[in-house]
Short mmCIF file of C-alpha atoms and ligand atoms in Angstrom, two decimals:
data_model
loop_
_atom_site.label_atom_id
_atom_site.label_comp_id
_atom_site.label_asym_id
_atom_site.label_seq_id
_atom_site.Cartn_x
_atom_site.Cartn_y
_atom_site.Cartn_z
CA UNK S 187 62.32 -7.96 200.94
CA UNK S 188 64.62 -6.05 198.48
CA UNK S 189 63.02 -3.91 195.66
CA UNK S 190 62.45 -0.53 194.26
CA UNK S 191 58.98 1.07 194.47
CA UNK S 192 59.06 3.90 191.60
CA UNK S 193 57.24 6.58 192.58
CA UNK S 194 57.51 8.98 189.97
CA UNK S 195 59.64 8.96 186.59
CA UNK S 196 59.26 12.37 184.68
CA UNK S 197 62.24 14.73 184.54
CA UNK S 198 61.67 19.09 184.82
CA UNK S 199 57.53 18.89 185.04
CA UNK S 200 55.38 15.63 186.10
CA UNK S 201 52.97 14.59 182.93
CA UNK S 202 49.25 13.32 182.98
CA UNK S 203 51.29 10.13 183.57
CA UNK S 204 54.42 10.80 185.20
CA UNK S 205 54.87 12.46 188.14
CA UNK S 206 57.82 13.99 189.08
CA UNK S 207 60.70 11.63 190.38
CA UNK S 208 60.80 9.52 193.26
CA UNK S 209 62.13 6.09 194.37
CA UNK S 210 61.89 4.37 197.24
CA UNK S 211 64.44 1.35 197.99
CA UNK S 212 63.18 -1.55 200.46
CA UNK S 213 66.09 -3.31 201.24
CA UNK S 214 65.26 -5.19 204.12
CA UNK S 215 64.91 -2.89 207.39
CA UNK S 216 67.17 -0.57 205.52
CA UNK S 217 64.11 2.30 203.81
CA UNK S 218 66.05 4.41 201.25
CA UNK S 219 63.61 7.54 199.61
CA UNK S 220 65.22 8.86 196.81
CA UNK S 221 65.03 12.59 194.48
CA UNK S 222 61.71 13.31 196.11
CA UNK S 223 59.87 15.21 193.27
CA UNK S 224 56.95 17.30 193.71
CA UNK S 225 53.90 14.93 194.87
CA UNK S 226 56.18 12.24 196.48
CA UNK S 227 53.86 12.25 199.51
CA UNK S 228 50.75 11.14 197.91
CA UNK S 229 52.77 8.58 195.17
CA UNK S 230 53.64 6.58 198.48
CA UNK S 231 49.88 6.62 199.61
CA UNK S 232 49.09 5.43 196.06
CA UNK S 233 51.89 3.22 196.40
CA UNK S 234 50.13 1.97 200.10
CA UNK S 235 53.51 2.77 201.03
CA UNK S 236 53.76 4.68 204.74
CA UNK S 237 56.56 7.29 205.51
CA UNK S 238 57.35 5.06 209.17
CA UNK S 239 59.58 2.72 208.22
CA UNK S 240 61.58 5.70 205.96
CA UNK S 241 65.59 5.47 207.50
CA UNK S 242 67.18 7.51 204.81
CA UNK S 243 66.84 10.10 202.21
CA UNK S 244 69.39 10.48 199.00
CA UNK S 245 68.97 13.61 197.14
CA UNK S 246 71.02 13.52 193.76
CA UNK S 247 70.78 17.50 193.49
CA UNK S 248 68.62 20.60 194.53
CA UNK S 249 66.55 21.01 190.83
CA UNK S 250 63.07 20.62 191.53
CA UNK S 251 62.14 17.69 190.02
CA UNK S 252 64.23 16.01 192.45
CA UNK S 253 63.68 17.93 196.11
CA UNK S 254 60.37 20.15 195.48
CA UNK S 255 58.79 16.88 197.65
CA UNK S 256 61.12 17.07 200.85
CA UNK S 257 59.22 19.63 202.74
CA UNK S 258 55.95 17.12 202.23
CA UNK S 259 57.66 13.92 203.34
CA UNK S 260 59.08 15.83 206.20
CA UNK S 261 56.01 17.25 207.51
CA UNK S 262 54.18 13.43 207.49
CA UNK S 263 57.32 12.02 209.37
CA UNK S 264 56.66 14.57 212.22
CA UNK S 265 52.87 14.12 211.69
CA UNK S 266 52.99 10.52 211.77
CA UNK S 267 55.28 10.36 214.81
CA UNK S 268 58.44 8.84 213.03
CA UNK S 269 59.92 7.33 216.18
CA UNK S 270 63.20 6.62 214.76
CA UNK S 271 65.81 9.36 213.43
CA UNK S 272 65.60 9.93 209.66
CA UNK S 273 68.81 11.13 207.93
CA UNK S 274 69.13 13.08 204.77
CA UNK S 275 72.11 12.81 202.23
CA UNK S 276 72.46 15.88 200.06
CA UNK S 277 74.82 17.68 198.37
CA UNK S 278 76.62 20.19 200.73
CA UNK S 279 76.72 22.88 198.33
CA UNK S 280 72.66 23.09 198.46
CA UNK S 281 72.74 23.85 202.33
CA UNK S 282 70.59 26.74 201.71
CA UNK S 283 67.76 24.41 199.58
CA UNK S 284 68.23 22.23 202.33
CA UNK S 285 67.63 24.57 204.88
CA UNK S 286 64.50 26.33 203.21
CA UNK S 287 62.70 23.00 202.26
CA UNK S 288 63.59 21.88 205.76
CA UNK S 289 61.84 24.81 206.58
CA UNK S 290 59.18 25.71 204.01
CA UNK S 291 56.28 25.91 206.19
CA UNK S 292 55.01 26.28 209.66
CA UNK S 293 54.21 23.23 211.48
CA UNK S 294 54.35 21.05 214.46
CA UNK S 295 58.35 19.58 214.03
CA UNK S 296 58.65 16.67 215.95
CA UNK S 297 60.74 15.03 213.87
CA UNK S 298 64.54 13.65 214.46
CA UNK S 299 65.87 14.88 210.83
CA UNK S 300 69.29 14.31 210.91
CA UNK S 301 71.39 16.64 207.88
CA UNK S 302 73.97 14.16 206.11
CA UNK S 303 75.51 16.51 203.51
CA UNK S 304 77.73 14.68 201.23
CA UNK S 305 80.72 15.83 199.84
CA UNK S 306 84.59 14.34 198.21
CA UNK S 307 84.96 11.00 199.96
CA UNK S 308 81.10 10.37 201.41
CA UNK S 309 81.10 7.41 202.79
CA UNK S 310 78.60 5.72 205.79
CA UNK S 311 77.97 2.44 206.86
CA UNK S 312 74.13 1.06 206.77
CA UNK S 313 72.08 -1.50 207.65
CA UNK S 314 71.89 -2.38 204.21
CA UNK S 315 75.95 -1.76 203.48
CA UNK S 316 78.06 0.67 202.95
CA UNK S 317 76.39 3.82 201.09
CA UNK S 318 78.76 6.01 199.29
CA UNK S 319 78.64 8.74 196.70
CA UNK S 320 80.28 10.54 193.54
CA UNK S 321 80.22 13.94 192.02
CA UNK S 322 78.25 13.56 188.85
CA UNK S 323 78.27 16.08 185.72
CA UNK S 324 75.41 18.33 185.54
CA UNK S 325 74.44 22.18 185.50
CA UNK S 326 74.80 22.16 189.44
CA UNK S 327 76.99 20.42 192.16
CA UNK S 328 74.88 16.21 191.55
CA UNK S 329 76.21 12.53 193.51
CA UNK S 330 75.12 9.92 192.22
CA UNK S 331 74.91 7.20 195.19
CA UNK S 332 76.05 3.49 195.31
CA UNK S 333 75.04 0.80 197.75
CA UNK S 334 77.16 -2.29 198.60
CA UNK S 335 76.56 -5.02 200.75
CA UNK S 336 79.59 -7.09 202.11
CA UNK S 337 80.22 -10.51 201.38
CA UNK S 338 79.10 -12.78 204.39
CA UNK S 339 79.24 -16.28 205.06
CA UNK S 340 76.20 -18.73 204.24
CA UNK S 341 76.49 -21.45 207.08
CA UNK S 342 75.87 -25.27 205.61
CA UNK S 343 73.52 -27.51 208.00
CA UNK S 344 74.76 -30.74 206.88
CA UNK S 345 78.66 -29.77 206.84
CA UNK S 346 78.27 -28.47 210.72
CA UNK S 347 76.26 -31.73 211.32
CA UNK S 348 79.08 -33.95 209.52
CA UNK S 349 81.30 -32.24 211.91
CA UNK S 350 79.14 -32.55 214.79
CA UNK S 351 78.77 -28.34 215.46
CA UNK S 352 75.07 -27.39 217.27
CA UNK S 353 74.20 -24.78 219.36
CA UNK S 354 76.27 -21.95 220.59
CA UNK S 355 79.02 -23.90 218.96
CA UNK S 356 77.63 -22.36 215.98
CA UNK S 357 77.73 -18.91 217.54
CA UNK S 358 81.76 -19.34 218.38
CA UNK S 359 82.42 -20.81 214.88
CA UNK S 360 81.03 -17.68 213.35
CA UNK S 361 82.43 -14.92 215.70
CA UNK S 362 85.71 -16.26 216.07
CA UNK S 363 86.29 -18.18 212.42
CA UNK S 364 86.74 -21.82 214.00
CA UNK S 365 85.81 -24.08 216.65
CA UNK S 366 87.88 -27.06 217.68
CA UNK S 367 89.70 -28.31 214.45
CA UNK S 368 86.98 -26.73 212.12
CA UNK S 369 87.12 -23.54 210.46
CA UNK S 370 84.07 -21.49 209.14
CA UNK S 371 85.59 -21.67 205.62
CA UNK S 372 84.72 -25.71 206.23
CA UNK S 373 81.04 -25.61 207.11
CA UNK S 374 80.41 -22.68 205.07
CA UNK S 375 79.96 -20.76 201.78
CA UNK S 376 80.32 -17.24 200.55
CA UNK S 377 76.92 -15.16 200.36
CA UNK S 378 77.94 -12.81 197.85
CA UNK S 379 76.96 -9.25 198.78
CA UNK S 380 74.28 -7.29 196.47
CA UNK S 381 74.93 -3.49 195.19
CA UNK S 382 72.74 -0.75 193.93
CA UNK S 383 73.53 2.05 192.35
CA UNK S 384 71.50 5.54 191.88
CA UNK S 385 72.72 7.83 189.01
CA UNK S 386 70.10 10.78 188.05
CA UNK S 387 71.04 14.05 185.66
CA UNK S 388 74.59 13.47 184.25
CA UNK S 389 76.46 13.92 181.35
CA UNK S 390 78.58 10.84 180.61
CA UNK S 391 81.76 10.71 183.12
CA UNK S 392 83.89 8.36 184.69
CA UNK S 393 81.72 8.57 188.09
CA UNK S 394 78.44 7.19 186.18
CA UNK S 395 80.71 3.57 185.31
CA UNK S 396 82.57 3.57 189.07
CA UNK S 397 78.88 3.96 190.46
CA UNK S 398 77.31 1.12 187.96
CA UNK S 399 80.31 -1.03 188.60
CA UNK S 400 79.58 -4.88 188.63
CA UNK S 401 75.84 -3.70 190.53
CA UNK S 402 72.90 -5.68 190.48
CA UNK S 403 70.50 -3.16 189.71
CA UNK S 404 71.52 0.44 188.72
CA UNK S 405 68.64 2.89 188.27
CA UNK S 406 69.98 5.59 185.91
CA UNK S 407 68.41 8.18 183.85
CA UNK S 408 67.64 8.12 180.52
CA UNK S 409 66.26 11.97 179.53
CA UNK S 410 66.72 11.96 176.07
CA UNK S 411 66.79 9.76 172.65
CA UNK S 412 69.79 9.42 170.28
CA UNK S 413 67.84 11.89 168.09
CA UNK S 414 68.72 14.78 171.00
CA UNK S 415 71.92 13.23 172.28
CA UNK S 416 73.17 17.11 171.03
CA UNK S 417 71.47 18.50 173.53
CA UNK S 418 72.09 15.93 176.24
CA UNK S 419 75.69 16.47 175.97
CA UNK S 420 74.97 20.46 175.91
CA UNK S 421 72.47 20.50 179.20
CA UNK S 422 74.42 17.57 181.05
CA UNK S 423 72.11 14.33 180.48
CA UNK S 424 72.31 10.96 178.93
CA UNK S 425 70.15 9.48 176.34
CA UNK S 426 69.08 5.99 176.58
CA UNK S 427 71.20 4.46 174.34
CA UNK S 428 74.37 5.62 176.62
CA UNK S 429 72.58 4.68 179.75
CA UNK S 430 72.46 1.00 178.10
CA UNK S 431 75.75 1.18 177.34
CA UNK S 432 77.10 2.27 180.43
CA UNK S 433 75.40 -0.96 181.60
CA UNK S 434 77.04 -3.28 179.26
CA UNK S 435 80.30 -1.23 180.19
CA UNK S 436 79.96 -1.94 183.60
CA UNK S 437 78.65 -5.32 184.06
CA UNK S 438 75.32 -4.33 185.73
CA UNK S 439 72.65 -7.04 185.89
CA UNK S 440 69.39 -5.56 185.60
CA UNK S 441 68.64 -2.25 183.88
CA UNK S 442 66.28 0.55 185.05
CA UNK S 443 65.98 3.54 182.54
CA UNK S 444 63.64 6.65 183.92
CA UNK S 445 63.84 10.36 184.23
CA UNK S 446 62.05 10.80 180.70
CA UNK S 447 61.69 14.02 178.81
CA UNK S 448 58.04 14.94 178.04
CA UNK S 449 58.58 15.72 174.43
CA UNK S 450 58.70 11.64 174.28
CA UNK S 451 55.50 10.01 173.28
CA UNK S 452 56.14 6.79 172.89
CA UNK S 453 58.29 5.18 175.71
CA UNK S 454 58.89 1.79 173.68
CA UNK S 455 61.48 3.85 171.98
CA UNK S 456 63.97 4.34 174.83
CA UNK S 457 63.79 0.48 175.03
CA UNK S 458 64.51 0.31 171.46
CA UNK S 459 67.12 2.13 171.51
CA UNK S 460 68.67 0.69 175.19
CA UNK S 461 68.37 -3.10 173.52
CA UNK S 462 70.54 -1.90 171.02
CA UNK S 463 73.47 -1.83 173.88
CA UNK S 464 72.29 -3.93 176.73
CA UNK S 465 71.26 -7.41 176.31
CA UNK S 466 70.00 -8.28 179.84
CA UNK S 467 67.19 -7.36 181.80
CA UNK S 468 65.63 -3.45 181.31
CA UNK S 469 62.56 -2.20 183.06
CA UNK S 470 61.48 1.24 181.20
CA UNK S 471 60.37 2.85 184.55
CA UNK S 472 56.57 3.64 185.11
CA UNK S 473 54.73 5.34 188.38
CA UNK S 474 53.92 2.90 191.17
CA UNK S 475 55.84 -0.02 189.51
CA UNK S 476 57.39 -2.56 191.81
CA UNK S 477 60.96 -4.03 190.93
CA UNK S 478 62.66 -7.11 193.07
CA UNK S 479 66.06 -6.92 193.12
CA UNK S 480 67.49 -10.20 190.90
CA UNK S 481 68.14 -13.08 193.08
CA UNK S 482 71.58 -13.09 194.85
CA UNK S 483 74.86 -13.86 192.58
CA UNK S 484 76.27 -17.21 193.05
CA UNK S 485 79.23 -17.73 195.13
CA UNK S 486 82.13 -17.85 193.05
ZN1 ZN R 295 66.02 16.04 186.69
ZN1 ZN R 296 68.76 18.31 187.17
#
């Protein structure tokens, strides 16, 4: 099962219909929570979404509307007896947020929270891939994260039948890259990798394309309209428009906009304005909506 769960999608203050940010990745046993905003906690039970099966938290950047919900989740993984260790990814500049929201209240801390603060080169290996991160361009030290899952190899029942491979032959083919005369590039095909890309509160840069680059889904924020793209070069955001174009740019497949000013009534706009520059698929984010990951690319 690979999909994002939006949780919340307003940026600075939640709305009577947007709560503050929050996005939780499923990507097989691999849980990623993401920016949790203020009210994160009860989005996921509205979401019937429990904090157990939670591996990982990104946090793009210590502004509220991104980490005001950390102290929440962390309470309910102690309170609900988390029996796995839970790391958090955050920049290392915001030790001290970390620390306090870590922190922010009394109560019974059970919990194995590991601290994962990411700085120049972050890099760690998943269950889900390798998970890196890049500086972004905003008023204070942002990553934006990127998620990429290795190529593997697709074994083919009839071609290890034609060549008469069964059982632990199988196993030996695929650990050691042949077995007998027959090698695994014979009896198999690539299964191309899939990659995922986070990127909340920039101004354009070059790390917003090298984190969208060639990903099949790239969740990006989209504060502003061309109207205000002024101001969203003066405060460090991007306006929908860009955010589809950064797409197009970068060969992404499908298209998440969210992180949308208040002073917006009328969210058809952004996806107005996004068409304009991106021609495949874009999902203007809403709370509790569910989006699968597009099927695997085809092997080249
Ligand atoms: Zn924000
Ligand atoms: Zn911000």
């Amino acid at each position: 099962m690979r999909e994002l769960v939006v949780l919340g999608t307003a940026s600075q203050v939640p709305t009577r219909h947007r709560n503050h940010n929050g996005y939780l990745l499923r990507w097989d046993d691999e849980v990623i929570l993401f920016d949790p905003g203020e009210g994160t906690q009860r989005q996921m039970l509205l979401a019937g979404l429990p904090v157990t099966p939670l591996k990982r938290i990104c946090i793009t950047h210590f502004h509220g509307d991104h980490s005001l919900g950390l102290p929440g989740i962390l309470q309910r993984i102690s309170l609900d007896r988390v029996p796995h260790p839970v790391t958090v990814h955050y920049p290392a500049g915001g030790q001290a947020f970390f620390d306090r929201l870590r922190h922010a209240t009394s109560y019974w801390d059970n919990a194995e929270i590991v601290p994962g603060p990411v700085g120049a080169g972050f890099a760690v290996e998943t269950s889900a891939g390798r998970l890196t991160a890049l500086p972004l361009r905003h008023s204070i030290e942002t990553y934006g994260y990127r998620l990429v899952e290795p190529d593997a190899r697709r074994m083919l029942p009839e071609l290890l039948a034609r060549h008469g491979i069964s059982g632990p032959a199988v196993g030996e083919l695929q650990r050691t890259g042949r077995f007998g005369d027959v090698t695994l590039e014979q009896v198999s095909t690539v299964r191309t990798g899939q990659r995922f890309a986070f990127v909340m509160d920039t101004g354009l840069c070059d790390s917003v394309y090298a984190l969208a680059e060639g990903v099949d889904m790239l969740v990006i924020e989209s504060t502003f309209l061309a109207e205000d793209a002024a101001m969203a070069e003066q405060v460090g955001h991007l306006t929908a428009g860009q955010a589809a174009a950064v797409a197009r740019a970068s060969g992404v497949r499908k298209l998440v906009l969210t992180h949308f000013s208040q002073r917006y009534q009328d969210a058809e706009r952004f996806l107005d304005e996004a068409r304009k520059e991106f021609d495949g698929p874009i999902v203007i984010a809403e709370d509790l909506l569910r989006v699968p990951l597009p099927a695997r690319r085809p092997a080249p």
